[in-house]
Every structure is written in structure tokens, then in C-alpha cells.
Coordinates of C-alpha atoms and ligand atoms in Angstrom, one line a residue:
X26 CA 97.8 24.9 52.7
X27 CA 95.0 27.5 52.8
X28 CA 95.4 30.8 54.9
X29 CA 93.2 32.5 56.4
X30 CA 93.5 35.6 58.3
X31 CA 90.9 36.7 60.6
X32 CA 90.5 40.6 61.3
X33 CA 89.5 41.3 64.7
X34 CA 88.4 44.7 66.1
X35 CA 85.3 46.6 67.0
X36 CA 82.7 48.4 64.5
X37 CA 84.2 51.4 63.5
X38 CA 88.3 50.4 64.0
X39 CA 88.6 50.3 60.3
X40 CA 88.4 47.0 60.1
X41 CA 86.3 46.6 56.8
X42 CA 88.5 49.0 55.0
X43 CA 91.7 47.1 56.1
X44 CA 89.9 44.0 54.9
X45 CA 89.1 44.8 51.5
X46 CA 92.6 46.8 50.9
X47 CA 94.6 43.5 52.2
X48 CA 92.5 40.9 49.7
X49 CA 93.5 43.1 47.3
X50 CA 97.2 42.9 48.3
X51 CA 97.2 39.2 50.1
X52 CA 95.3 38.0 46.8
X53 CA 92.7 36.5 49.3
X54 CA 88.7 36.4 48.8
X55 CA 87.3 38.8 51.5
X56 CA 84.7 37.0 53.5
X57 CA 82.9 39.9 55.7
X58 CA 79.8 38.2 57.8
X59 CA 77.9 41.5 58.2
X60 CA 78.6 41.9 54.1
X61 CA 77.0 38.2 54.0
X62 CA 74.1 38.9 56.1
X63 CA 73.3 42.7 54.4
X64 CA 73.2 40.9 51.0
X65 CA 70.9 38.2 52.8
X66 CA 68.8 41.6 53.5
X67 CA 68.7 43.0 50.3
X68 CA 67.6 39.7 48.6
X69 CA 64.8 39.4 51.2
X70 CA 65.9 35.3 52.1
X71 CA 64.8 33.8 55.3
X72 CA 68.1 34.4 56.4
X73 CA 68.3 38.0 55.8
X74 CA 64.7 38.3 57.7
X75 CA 66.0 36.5 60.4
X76 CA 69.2 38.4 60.7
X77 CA 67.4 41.5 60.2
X78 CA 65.8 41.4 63.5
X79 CA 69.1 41.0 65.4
X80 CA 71.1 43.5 63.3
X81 CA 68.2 46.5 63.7
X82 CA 69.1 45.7 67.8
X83 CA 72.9 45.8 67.4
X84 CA 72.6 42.0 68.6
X85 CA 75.1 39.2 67.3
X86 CA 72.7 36.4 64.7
X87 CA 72.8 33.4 66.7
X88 CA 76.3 31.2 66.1
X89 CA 74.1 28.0 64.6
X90 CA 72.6 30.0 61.3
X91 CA 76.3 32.1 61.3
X92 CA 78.4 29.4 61.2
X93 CA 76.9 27.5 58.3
X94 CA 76.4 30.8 55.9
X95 CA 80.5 31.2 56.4
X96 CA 81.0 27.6 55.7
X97 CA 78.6 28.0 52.5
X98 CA 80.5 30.9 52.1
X99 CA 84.1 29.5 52.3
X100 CA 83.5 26.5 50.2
X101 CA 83.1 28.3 47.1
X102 CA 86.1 27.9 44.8
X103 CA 87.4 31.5 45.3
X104 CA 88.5 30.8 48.7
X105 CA 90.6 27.8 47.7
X106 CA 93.7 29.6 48.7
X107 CA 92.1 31.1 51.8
X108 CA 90.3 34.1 53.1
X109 CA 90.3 37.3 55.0
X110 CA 87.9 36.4 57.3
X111 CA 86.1 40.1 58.7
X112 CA 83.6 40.4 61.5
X113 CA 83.7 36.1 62.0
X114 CA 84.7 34.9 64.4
X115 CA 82.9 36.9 67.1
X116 CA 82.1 34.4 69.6
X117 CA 84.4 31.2 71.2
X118 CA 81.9 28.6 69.2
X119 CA 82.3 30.6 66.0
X120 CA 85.9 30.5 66.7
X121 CA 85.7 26.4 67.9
X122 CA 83.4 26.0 64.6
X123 CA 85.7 27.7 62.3
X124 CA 89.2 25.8 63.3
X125 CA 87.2 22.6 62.8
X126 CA 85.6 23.5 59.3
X127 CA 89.4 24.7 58.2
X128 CA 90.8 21.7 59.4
X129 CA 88.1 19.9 56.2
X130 CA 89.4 22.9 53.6
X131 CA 93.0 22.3 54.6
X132 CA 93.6 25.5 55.8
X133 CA 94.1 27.2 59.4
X134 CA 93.8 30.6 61.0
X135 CA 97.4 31.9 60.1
X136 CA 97.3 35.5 61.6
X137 CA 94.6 37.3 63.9
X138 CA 95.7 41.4 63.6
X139 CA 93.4 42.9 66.2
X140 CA 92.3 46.6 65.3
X141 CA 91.3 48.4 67.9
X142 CA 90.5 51.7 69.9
X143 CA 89.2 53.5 72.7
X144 CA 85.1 53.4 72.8
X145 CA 84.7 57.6 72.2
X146 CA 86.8 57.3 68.9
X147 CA 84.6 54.0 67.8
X148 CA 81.4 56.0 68.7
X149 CA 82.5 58.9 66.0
X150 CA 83.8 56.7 63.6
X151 CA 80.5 54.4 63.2
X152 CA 77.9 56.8 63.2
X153 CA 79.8 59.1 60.8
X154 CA 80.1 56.4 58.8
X155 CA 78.3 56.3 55.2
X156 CA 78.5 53.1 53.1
X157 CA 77.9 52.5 49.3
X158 CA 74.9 51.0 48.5
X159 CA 76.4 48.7 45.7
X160 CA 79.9 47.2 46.8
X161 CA 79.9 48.7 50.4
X162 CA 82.7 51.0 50.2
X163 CA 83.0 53.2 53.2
X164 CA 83.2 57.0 54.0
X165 CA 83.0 58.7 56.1
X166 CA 80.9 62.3 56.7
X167 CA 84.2 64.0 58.2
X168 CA 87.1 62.2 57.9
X169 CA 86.6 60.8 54.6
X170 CA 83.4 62.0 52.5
X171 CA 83.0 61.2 48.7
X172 CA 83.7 63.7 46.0
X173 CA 80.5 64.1 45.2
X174 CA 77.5 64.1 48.4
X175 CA 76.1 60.8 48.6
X176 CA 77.6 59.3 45.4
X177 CA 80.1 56.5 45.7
X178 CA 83.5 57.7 44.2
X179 CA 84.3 54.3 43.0
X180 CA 81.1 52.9 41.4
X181 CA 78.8 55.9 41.1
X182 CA 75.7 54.3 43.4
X183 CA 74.0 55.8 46.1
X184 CA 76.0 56.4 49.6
X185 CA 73.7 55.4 52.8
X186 CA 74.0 55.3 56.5
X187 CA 73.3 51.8 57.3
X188 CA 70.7 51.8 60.5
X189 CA 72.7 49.8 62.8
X190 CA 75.1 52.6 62.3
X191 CA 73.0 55.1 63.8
X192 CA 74.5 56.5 67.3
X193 CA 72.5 54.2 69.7
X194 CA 72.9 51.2 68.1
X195 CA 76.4 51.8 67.5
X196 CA 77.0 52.3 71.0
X197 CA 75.2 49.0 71.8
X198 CA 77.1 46.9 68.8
X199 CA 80.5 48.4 70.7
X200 CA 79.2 47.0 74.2
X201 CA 78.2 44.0 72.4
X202 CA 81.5 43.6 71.2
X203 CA 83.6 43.7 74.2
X204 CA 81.5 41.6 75.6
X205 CA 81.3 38.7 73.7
X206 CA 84.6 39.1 71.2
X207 CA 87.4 40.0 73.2
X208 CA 87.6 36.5 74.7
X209 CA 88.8 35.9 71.1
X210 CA 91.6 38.4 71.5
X211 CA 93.0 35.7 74.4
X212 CA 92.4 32.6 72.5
X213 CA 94.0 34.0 69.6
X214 CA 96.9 35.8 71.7
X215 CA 97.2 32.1 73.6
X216 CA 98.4 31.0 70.2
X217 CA 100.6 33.2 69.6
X218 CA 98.3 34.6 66.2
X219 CA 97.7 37.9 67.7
X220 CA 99.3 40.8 66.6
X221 CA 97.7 43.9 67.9
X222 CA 97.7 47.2 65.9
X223 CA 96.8 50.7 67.0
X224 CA 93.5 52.0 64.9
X225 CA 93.7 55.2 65.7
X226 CA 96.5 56.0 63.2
X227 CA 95.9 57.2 59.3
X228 CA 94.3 54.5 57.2
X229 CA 97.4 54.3 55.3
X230 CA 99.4 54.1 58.3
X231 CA 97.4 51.2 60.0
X232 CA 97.7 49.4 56.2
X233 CA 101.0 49.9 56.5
X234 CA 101.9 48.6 60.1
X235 CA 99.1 45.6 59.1
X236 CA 101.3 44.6 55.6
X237 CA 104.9 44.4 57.6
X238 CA 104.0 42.6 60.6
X239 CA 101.7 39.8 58.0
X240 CA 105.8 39.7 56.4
X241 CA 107.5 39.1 59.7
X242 CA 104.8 35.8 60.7
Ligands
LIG7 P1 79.4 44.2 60.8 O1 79.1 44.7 59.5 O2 80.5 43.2 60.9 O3 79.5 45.3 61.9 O4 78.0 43.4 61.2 C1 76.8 43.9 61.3 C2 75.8 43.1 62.1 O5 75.7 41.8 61.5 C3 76.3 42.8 63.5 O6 75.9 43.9 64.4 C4 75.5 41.5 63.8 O7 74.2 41.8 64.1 C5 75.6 40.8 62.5 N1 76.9 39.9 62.5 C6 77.9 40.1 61.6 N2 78.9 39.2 61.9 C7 78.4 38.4 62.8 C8 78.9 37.2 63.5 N3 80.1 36.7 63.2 N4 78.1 36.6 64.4 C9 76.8 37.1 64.7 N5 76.3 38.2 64.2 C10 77.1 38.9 63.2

């Protein structure tokens, strides 16, 4: 049977960078929806127009056109064994959609670790943050900046403050989120798939707390 884990948390919780740290360890394709739709973007498809207009408000893409990019996405062969699913679900009918495409790849939703922090933390964290241009690895202008200013320590491409991670529209993707994801955190919590993890620690420390309580489920 396929697993899937599904990340939740609000922007700037770490969540990406937890994501992409526990494909590497879990062995599991990282499927990040915003990832999806930014790569949508930069190809200039329908999609990524449509997208665009939602993502420059801090808005969520409507559920119809997210739902069947992550099934697209999901049936490619390198999720066979599952997925870390980041940033999808974020609403109940992404959720409902999700549990009823698994059910056709033979998989479930294993594990839901919930990220999270107060608002004032999330607000610094987002709109210090600086992403690489070519694989999307994430910095951040105090906490964690790359060697070099602007150059992406692991591939060498240009580092970029993505525009929904400017202040305002941080603040309104934040708002956004509590508003329409954290009936997630009871629907997953309801079956018994939640484990909840404190994102203010270190990186390392939030990594770690994530790795030993995937052993113990
Ligand atoms: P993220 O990189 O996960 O913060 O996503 C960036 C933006 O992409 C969000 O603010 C939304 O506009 C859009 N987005 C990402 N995932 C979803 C989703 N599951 N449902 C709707 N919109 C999404």
C-alpha cells in the first residue's frame, strides 16, 4: 500500500523545508501544490495564468483546477510508493477529493504532522523569506541567508523573493489559512492522523521531533 503523508501548517512554519528534507529520508516523491502551480507560472500554461491571478492576491486556486493538477501529478510513476503531499489539502473538498483519488492508487493519508506557529513569527518568517529560482530552495534574509547574496548555495541560480511573499500578502495568505485549513487540522485529528509539532524550534530540531514521531505511527 501507498503512503502518503500530508504536511499541514501555515506559510512560513517551515513546512516546505521539512517537506523536501523528509522525501529525502522517507524516500517519497515531494508533491508541493504551490511548487506545481509556480512551475505552471514559469511555463506561461493556462493554468499558471489562471493561478497567477489568485496567487498575486494571497487567494487559494479554486479546489476543481487544484484537485486534478495533484491527481496528474500523483499518477506519475514516481509516486507509486506514495507522496509527501505539501500545501494540499487546504480545503475539506481537497481533502474529500484526495481520500477518494488514493483510494484508485491504493494508497491512504498515513500521517498528517501539523507545523505550526503564532501569526507574528509566520509574518517574519515569510516575508524574510528568499527562494531559489531553479529548485526552490529556501533562505532566509536573517535566519538563514546563502553564502554568497542572492546565489543559491546548492545550485548556483539566482535567489528571489517570490511576490506573494511580500509582507501584505503574506499577512493575507496567513488569514487565508486559518480560515479555510484548519478545519483540516480537526478532520485529520478526528482520525487520529494528526500529530502536532511546535515550528518555532531549530530546523533541525523540528526535523527531528517530525522523523521519531513518523517511527512511533
Ligand atoms: P504555497 O507555496 O504552498 O504557499 O502556495 C502558494 C500559493 O499557491 C497559495 O497562496 C495559493 O494561491 C496557491 N495554492 C497552493 N496550494 C494550493 C491549494 N492546495 N489550493 C489552492 N491554492 C493553492
Amino acid at each position: 500500500m501507498a503512503t502518503y503523508i500530508v504536511l499541514l501548517g501555515p506559510p512560513g512554519v517551515g513546512k516546505g523545508t521539512q517537506a523536501r528534507l523528509l522525501s529525502e529520508t522517507q524516500k517519497l516523491a515531494h508533491v508541493s501544490s504551490g511548487d506545481l502551480f509556480r512551475e505552471n507560472l514559469k511555463n506561461q500554461t493556462d493554468l499558471g495564468k489562471l493561478a497567477k491571478s489568485y496567487m498575486d492576491k494571497g487567494e487559494l486556486v479554486p479546489d476543481d483546477v487544484t484537485i486534478s493538477m495533484i491527481r496528474d501529478r500523483i499518477s506519475r510513476p514516481d509516486c507509486e510508493a506514495g507522496a509527501i503531499l505539501d500545501g494540499f489539502p487546504r480545503t475539506p473538498a481537497q481533502a474529500d477529493a484526495l481520500e477518494i483519488m488514493l483510494k484508485e492508487f491504493h494508497g491512504a493519508v498515513n500521517v498528517v504532522p501539523y507545523i505550526t506557529a503564532a501569526e507574528n513569527i509566520l509574518i517574519e518568517r515569510a516575508s524574510g523569506r528568499w527562494t531559489c529560482r531553479a529548485q526552490g530552495h529556501i533562505y532566509h534574509e536573517k535566519f538563514n541567508p546563502p553564502k554568497q547574496a542572492r546565489v543559491c548555495d546548492v545550485d548556483g541560480s539566482e535567489v528571489y523573493q517570490r511576490d506573494d511573499d511580500k509582507v501584505e500578502t503574506v499577512t493575507k495568505r496567513i488569514r487565508v489559512y486559518f480560515d479555510q485549513t484548519i478545519p483540516l487540522v480537526e478532520y485529520y485529528r478526528k482520525e487520529g492522523k494528526l500529530i502536532e509539532i511546535d515550528g518555532t524550534q531549530a530546523v533541525e530540531d523540528v526535523t527531528k521531533v517530525l522523523l521519531a514521531s513518523l517511527k512511533k505511527k
